[in-house]
Short mmCIF file of C-alpha atoms in Angstrom, two decimals:
data_model
loop_
_atom_site.label_atom_id
_atom_site.label_comp_id
_atom_site.label_asym_id
_atom_site.label_seq_id
_atom_site.Cartn_x
_atom_site.Cartn_y
_atom_site.Cartn_z
CA MET A 735 0.10 0.23 -0.11
CA ALA A 736 1.51 3.29 -0.78
CA LEU A 737 2.12 5.76 1.75
CA LEU A 738 0.18 8.59 1.86
CA PRO A 739 2.13 12.28 2.36
CA ARG A 740 2.20 13.75 5.88
CA ILE A 741 2.01 17.29 7.04
CA SER A 742 5.27 18.19 8.50
CA SER A 743 5.12 20.59 11.24
CA LYS A 744 8.88 20.76 11.11
CA LEU A 745 10.58 24.40 11.08
CA PRO A 746 13.15 25.91 8.49
CA PRO A 747 16.62 25.01 9.33
CA ASP A 748 17.62 28.13 10.06
CA ILE A 749 15.25 28.80 12.64
CA ASP A 750 16.56 27.99 16.25
CA PRO A 751 13.77 27.82 18.46
CA THR A 752 15.99 27.33 21.57
CA LYS A 753 16.99 31.52 21.18
CA ALA A 754 13.09 32.00 21.56
CA PRO A 755 12.88 34.07 24.64
CA ILE A 756 11.06 32.12 26.74
CA ALA A 757 12.05 33.52 29.85
CA TYR A 758 10.05 36.42 29.60
CA GLY A 759 6.97 34.61 31.51
CA ARG A 760 3.77 36.44 31.69
CA ARG A 761 5.02 39.48 33.00
CA GLY A 762 7.02 39.86 29.49
CA LEU A 763 3.93 39.55 27.17
CA PRO A 764 3.59 43.10 26.89
CA LYS A 765 7.40 43.12 25.16
CA LEU A 766 6.45 39.97 23.03
CA ASN A 767 3.38 41.48 21.60
CA GLU A 768 5.67 44.75 20.61
CA GLU A 769 7.63 42.56 18.86
CA LEU A 770 4.97 40.77 16.92
CA GLU A 771 4.97 44.28 15.02
CA ASP A 772 8.66 44.49 15.07
CA PRO A 773 9.76 44.70 11.01
CA ASP A 774 12.64 42.37 11.78
CA LEU A 775 11.43 38.45 10.07
CA LEU A 776 13.97 36.95 12.93
CA THR A 777 12.32 38.92 16.20
CA ARG A 778 8.60 37.92 14.75
CA GLN A 779 9.62 34.44 14.32
CA ARG A 780 11.32 34.37 18.06
CA ALA A 781 8.25 35.83 19.81
CA LEU A 782 5.92 33.70 18.17
CA MET A 783 8.08 30.69 19.58
CA ALA A 784 8.14 32.03 22.72
CA LEU A 785 4.17 32.57 22.37
CA CYS A 786 3.60 29.24 21.40
CA ASP A 787 4.99 28.15 24.68
CA LEU A 788 3.26 30.69 26.63
CA VAL A 789 -0.28 29.81 25.97
CA HIS A 790 -0.47 26.44 26.98
CA ASP A 791 -1.38 28.28 30.20
CA PRO A 792 -5.21 29.56 30.37
CA GLU A 793 -4.06 32.44 32.42
CA ASN A 794 -1.35 33.57 29.67
CA VAL A 795 -4.30 33.18 27.33
CA TYR A 796 -6.10 35.68 29.21
CA GLU A 797 -3.58 37.98 29.40
CA ALA A 798 -2.67 37.90 25.84
CA ILE A 799 -6.16 38.57 24.58
CA ARG A 800 -6.65 42.06 27.55
CA LEU A 801 -3.46 43.23 25.76
CA GLY A 802 -4.49 43.04 22.82
CA PHE A 803 -2.73 40.14 21.09
CA LEU A 804 -5.11 38.85 18.68
CA ASP A 805 -5.56 42.51 16.67
CA ASN A 806 -1.83 41.26 15.63
CA LEU A 807 -1.90 37.87 15.23
CA LYS A 808 -4.63 38.58 12.89
CA ILE A 809 -2.46 40.79 10.88
CA LEU A 810 0.39 38.06 11.34
CA LEU A 811 -1.76 35.36 9.45
CA LEU A 812 -1.53 37.22 6.03
CA ASP A 813 2.49 37.99 6.85
CA GLU A 814 4.75 36.84 3.60
CA ASP A 815 6.92 34.64 5.23
CA SER A 816 5.14 31.29 5.74
CA THR A 817 7.02 30.43 9.17
CA VAL A 818 5.23 33.21 10.64
CA ARG A 819 1.99 32.28 9.45
CA GLN A 820 2.76 28.59 10.55
CA LYS A 821 3.47 29.64 14.14
CA THR A 822 0.82 32.22 14.46
CA THR A 823 -1.62 29.78 13.48
CA GLU A 824 -0.01 27.48 15.66
CA VAL A 825 -0.66 30.04 18.75
CA LEU A 826 -3.96 30.41 17.70
CA TYR A 827 -5.08 26.59 17.85
CA ILE A 828 -3.20 25.95 21.25
CA MET A 829 -5.32 29.01 22.48
CA ALA A 830 -8.52 27.84 21.02
CA THR A 831 -7.85 24.75 23.21
CA HIS A 832 -9.04 26.66 25.73
CA SER A 833 -12.41 28.13 26.76
CA VAL A 834 -11.04 31.53 27.12
CA GLY A 835 -9.38 31.45 23.89
CA ARG A 836 -12.42 30.17 21.93
CA THR A 837 -14.58 33.12 23.43
CA GLY A 838 -11.63 35.35 22.64
CA PHE A 839 -11.63 34.58 18.98
CA LEU A 840 -15.54 35.04 18.77
CA GLU A 841 -15.24 38.49 20.20
CA ASN A 842 -12.55 39.76 18.69
CA GLY A 843 -13.56 38.72 14.60
CA VAL A 844 -10.28 35.59 14.71
CA ILE A 845 -12.47 33.09 12.64
CA PRO A 846 -13.03 35.27 9.49
CA ALA A 847 -9.29 36.01 9.86
CA LEU A 848 -8.63 32.33 10.01
CA ALA A 849 -10.79 32.09 6.73
CA GLN A 850 -8.36 33.74 5.30
CA LEU A 851 -5.80 30.87 5.13
CA LEU A 852 -8.28 28.39 3.19
CA ASP A 853 -5.76 28.42 0.39
CA ASP A 854 -2.33 29.15 1.84
CA PRO A 855 -0.28 27.41 -0.12
CA VAL A 856 1.70 25.36 2.93
CA ASP A 857 -0.23 22.46 4.21
CA ILE A 858 0.81 23.18 7.90
CA CYS A 859 -0.92 26.34 7.89
CA ARG A 860 -3.67 25.29 6.70
CA TRP A 861 -3.34 22.15 8.76
CA ASN A 862 -3.57 24.32 11.96
CA MET A 863 -6.02 27.27 10.95
CA HIS A 864 -8.66 23.89 10.33
CA TYR A 865 -7.67 22.55 13.83
CA ALA A 866 -8.46 25.92 15.24
CA LEU A 867 -11.74 26.11 13.67
CA LYS A 868 -12.28 22.33 14.62
CA LEU A 869 -11.73 23.32 18.26
CA VAL A 870 -13.89 26.02 18.05
CA SER A 871 -16.62 24.24 16.62
CA GLU A 872 -16.82 21.79 19.49
CA LEU A 873 -19.29 24.53 21.22
CA PRO A 874 -22.72 25.45 20.04
CA LEU A 875 -21.39 29.02 20.25
CA GLY A 876 -18.30 28.58 18.54
CA ALA A 877 -20.12 26.59 15.77
CA THR A 878 -22.75 29.28 15.43
CA GLY A 879 -19.92 31.74 15.23
CA ILE A 880 -18.23 29.97 12.29
CA VAL A 881 -21.69 29.73 10.58
CA GLU A 882 -22.53 33.24 11.14
CA SER A 883 -18.99 34.23 9.37
CA GLY A 884 -20.62 32.62 6.13
CA LEU A 885 -17.77 29.78 6.43
CA VAL A 886 -20.01 26.60 5.78
CA PRO A 887 -20.06 26.73 1.76
CA SER A 888 -16.58 27.52 1.53
CA LEU A 889 -15.72 24.03 4.23
CA VAL A 890 -18.09 21.82 2.18
CA PHE A 891 -16.59 22.58 -1.34
CA LYS A 892 -13.03 22.27 0.20
CA LEU A 893 -14.13 18.59 1.30
CA LYS A 894 -13.55 17.94 -2.25
CA THR A 895 -9.78 18.93 -2.87
CA GLU A 896 -8.08 19.17 0.66
CA LEU A 897 -5.64 16.43 1.93
CA GLU A 898 -7.21 13.65 3.92
CA ASP A 899 -5.16 14.86 7.24
CA ILE A 900 -7.52 18.21 6.53
CA GLN A 901 -10.68 16.84 5.12
CA GLU A 902 -10.93 14.94 8.73
CA LEU A 903 -10.74 17.95 10.46
CA ILE A 904 -13.26 20.13 7.97
CA LEU A 905 -15.84 17.03 8.67
CA GLU A 906 -15.84 17.66 12.19
CA THR A 907 -16.19 21.49 12.14
CA LEU A 908 -18.57 20.85 9.52
CA THR A 909 -20.73 18.23 12.08
CA GLY A 910 -20.48 20.73 14.83
CA CYS A 911 -21.77 23.52 12.54
CA LEU A 912 -24.69 21.06 11.33
CA ARG A 913 -25.44 20.63 14.61
CA VAL A 914 -26.55 24.34 15.28
CA GLU A 915 -27.49 24.84 11.59
CA ALA A 916 -27.91 22.83 8.34
CA PHE A 917 -29.72 24.69 5.57
CA GLU A 918 -26.67 26.68 4.42
CA ALA A 919 -24.74 23.25 3.75
CA LEU A 920 -27.70 21.56 2.20
CA ALA A 921 -28.34 24.54 -0.04
CA THR A 922 -24.26 23.76 -1.20
CA GLY A 923 -24.86 20.10 -1.75
CA ALA A 924 -23.32 18.25 1.10
CA VAL A 925 -25.35 15.34 1.10
CA ARG A 926 -23.80 14.47 -2.37
CA ILE A 927 -20.48 15.11 -1.18
CA LEU A 928 -20.88 12.90 2.06
CA LYS A 929 -22.19 10.36 0.03
CA GLU A 930 -19.18 9.88 -1.84
CA LEU A 931 -16.88 9.89 1.34
CA LEU A 932 -18.58 6.99 2.59
CA SER A 933 -17.06 4.72 0.43
CA HIS A 934 -13.48 6.91 1.27
CA SER A 935 -10.44 4.47 1.65
CA GLY A 936 -9.55 5.98 5.06
CA VAL A 937 -11.57 4.80 7.81
CA ASN A 938 -11.75 8.25 9.61
CA ILE A 939 -12.93 9.92 6.89
CA ARG A 940 -15.74 7.12 6.51
CA SER A 941 -16.70 7.67 10.17
CA ARG A 942 -16.82 11.64 10.62
CA ALA A 943 -18.71 11.85 7.25
CA ALA A 944 -21.38 9.20 8.36
CA GLN A 945 -21.04 11.21 11.68
CA ALA A 946 -21.91 14.60 9.47
CA LEU A 947 -24.74 12.81 7.89
CA MET A 948 -26.12 11.89 11.27
CA ALA A 949 -26.36 15.83 12.18
CA ILE A 950 -27.57 16.88 8.45
CA SER A 951 -30.75 14.50 8.87
CA VAL A 952 -32.09 16.21 11.90
CA PRO A 953 -34.04 18.51 10.46
CA LEU A 954 -36.98 17.59 7.28
CA GLU A 955 -34.93 19.30 4.71
CA GLY A 956 -31.88 16.80 5.48
CA LYS A 957 -33.94 13.83 5.77
CA ASN A 958 -35.46 14.76 2.68
CA MET A 959 -32.39 15.16 0.87
CA VAL A 960 -30.26 11.93 2.38
CA PHE A 961 -33.65 10.36 0.55
CA GLU A 962 -33.36 12.52 -2.59
CA GLU A 963 -29.49 11.37 -3.50
CA ASP A 964 -30.41 7.66 -2.34
CA VAL A 965 -27.76 7.59 0.76
CA PHE A 966 -29.30 4.34 2.29
CA PRO A 967 -27.96 2.04 0.39
CA ASP A 968 -24.53 3.28 1.44
CA LEU A 969 -25.01 3.40 5.17
CA VAL A 970 -26.39 0.15 5.00
CA MET A 971 -23.14 -1.16 3.48
CA LEU A 972 -21.28 0.95 6.35
CA LEU A 973 -23.35 -1.11 9.32
CA GLU A 974 -20.92 -3.52 8.16
CA ASP A 975 -18.04 -1.95 8.22
CA GLU A 976 -14.81 -3.58 10.64
CA ASP A 977 -14.62 0.22 12.49
CA ALA A 978 -17.13 0.25 15.27
CA GLU A 979 -17.18 4.39 14.79
CA VAL A 980 -18.29 3.64 11.42
CA ARG A 981 -20.99 1.22 12.43
CA ALA A 982 -22.59 3.45 15.09
CA ASN A 983 -22.30 6.74 13.24
CA ALA A 984 -23.93 4.99 9.94
CA ALA A 985 -26.68 3.68 12.36
CA GLY A 986 -27.29 6.58 13.65
CA ALA A 987 -27.67 8.25 10.14
CA LEU A 988 -29.96 5.53 9.24
CA MET A 989 -31.93 6.59 12.85
CA ASN A 990 -32.58 10.02 11.63
CA SER A 991 -33.13 9.51 8.39
CA ALA A 992 -36.11 7.14 8.41
CA ILE A 993 -38.26 9.26 10.31
CA THR A 994 -40.16 10.28 7.47
CA THR A 995 -42.40 7.58 5.72
CA GLN A 996 -40.24 7.82 2.35
CA GLY A 997 -36.85 7.22 4.76
CA LYS A 998 -38.68 4.34 6.10
CA TYR A 999 -39.54 2.59 2.80
CA ALA A 1000 -36.05 3.47 1.31
CA ALA A 1001 -34.25 2.33 4.23
CA ILE A 1002 -36.33 -1.21 4.55
CA ASN A 1003 -35.54 -1.32 0.34
CA ALA A 1004 -32.13 -1.00 1.10
CA ASP A 1005 -32.30 -4.44 3.28
CA ALA A 1006 -31.68 -2.48 6.53
CA ILE A 1007 -33.29 -4.32 9.15
CA ASP A 1008 -31.46 -7.77 8.00
CA THR A 1009 -28.29 -5.75 8.12
CA LEU A 1010 -29.06 -3.55 11.90
CA LEU A 1011 -30.58 -6.90 13.38
CA PRO A 1012 -27.28 -8.46 14.37
CA LEU A 1013 -25.45 -5.07 15.55
CA ILE A 1014 -27.91 -4.96 18.53
CA HIS A 1015 -25.47 -7.19 20.01
CA ASP A 1016 -22.78 -5.26 19.19
CA GLU A 1017 -19.72 -5.05 21.34
CA ARG A 1018 -19.85 -1.50 21.36
CA SER A 1019 -23.23 0.08 23.07
CA LYS A 1020 -23.45 3.37 21.11
CA VAL A 1021 -23.61 0.85 18.05
CA ARG A 1022 -26.16 -1.27 19.95
CA LEU A 1023 -28.42 1.64 20.59
CA TYR A 1024 -28.14 3.32 17.51
CA SER A 1025 -29.33 0.35 15.79
CA ILE A 1026 -32.07 -0.44 18.32
CA LYS A 1027 -33.44 3.28 17.59
CA ALA A 1028 -33.11 2.96 13.68
CA LEU A 1029 -35.38 -0.86 14.29
CA THR A 1030 -37.70 0.80 16.16
CA MET A 1031 -37.74 3.78 13.45
CA LEU A 1032 -38.58 0.70 10.62
CA SER A 1033 -40.69 -1.32 12.76
CA GLU A 1034 -43.40 2.02 12.25
CA ALA A 1035 -44.00 1.04 9.00
CA PRO A 1036 -46.49 -2.26 8.57
CA GLU A 1037 -43.95 -4.10 6.49
CA GLY A 1038 -41.27 -3.11 9.42
CA ARG A 1039 -43.02 -4.30 11.71
CA LYS A 1040 -44.71 -7.54 10.15
CA ILE A 1041 -40.69 -8.40 9.91
CA LEU A 1042 -39.53 -7.58 13.37
CA LEU A 1043 -42.42 -9.41 15.49
CA GLY A 1044 -40.34 -12.11 14.51
CA HIS A 1045 -37.47 -10.92 16.34
CA VAL A 1046 -38.71 -9.09 20.23
CA ALA A 1047 -37.07 -11.98 21.43
CA GLU A 1048 -33.70 -10.67 20.64
CA PHE A 1049 -34.39 -6.62 21.62
CA ARG A 1050 -35.70 -8.43 25.14
CA LYS A 1051 -31.93 -9.91 25.37
CA ARG A 1052 -31.00 -6.14 25.72
CA LEU A 1053 -33.49 -5.56 28.43
CA SER A 1054 -30.74 -6.44 30.70
CA ASP A 1055 -27.89 -4.53 28.86
CA SER A 1056 -25.12 -3.05 30.60
CA SER A 1057 -25.96 0.48 29.43
CA PRO A 1058 -29.02 2.33 30.84
CA ALA A 1059 -29.84 4.14 27.10
CA VAL A 1060 -29.85 0.61 25.68
CA ARG A 1061 -32.22 -1.21 27.55
CA ARG A 1062 -34.79 1.71 27.65
CA ALA A 1063 -34.24 1.97 24.01
CA ALA A 1064 -34.96 -2.23 24.07
CA GLN A 1065 -37.98 -1.52 25.93
CA ILE A 1066 -39.26 1.22 23.77
CA ALA A 1067 -38.81 -0.95 20.57
CA VAL A 1068 -40.39 -3.59 22.36
CA GLU A 1069 -43.59 -1.82 23.10
CA VAL A 1070 -43.53 -0.53 19.37
CA ILE A 1071 -42.95 -3.33 17.31
CA GLU A 1072 -45.74 -5.45 19.48
CA TRP A 1073 -48.43 -2.47 19.51
CA LYS A 1074 -51.43 -2.99 18.32
CA PRO A 1075 -54.42 -0.83 17.19
#
């Protein structure tokens, strides 16, 4: 198997990080902020290296934001020197690991500034930028900020052309955004692109694409688009994937998409019932939970109930499951399958 190229974060050989003035500490932050504006390239590079170490401490992040570092960092994102851009994006993603940093991003317009690097020629700069966005998207307020910045259509389009490492980050960012607002992504043709990624050779891409489809199929418009793009056979195929996370996300996407009548019949016609049934005993509780819930949805169709009435004993086995959520889902499944008007 051919080895995929990896994005390297190694610095050029002429940059010596040992010369970075890390001894400043928090009291040296104002001077460091001045050095970020220095016309001398080496001074800016060294200041950024020192900052990379300092922003691992959330108290330093708070102080840096108070001192106005973010304005200088936004300017440095467009620096002509690729090492400056690399270290600037690294500083920002480290800051985004702290809640004070993510809040600072939203209050200081950092998201649109980061988006200027979507087409940066240097791979590691784009990776760092996307990693920062992924961290921001993990909170609803951050995901809303990304949506309101109008970034979702660009992220969807980048799924077609980006490196695999970066595609993974984009899919995670999009999943966070889709949980707060799916309409821009739907209008950009996200379902078709996500469908194509379900058959990707990379397990992380398959898993995250299925996870994004689970999120996009929460609103009715998303469920309808999943039906129109005939995604059900692809999701059913992933139920037999070797990776448990892929199986869980595929079952979750089926669970959400099969709420509509047309979705139920599309899933049944794609042989979802026979493929889901073994998964209610999967070793992963999330796979068991989503599979039981998806089958419960399918049992609401007369054809689905007819098949599943012969398997009620299997659901009853899960009434003593180690997971309370699975036990509750199994109880509901039995009640729905055995329901009589």
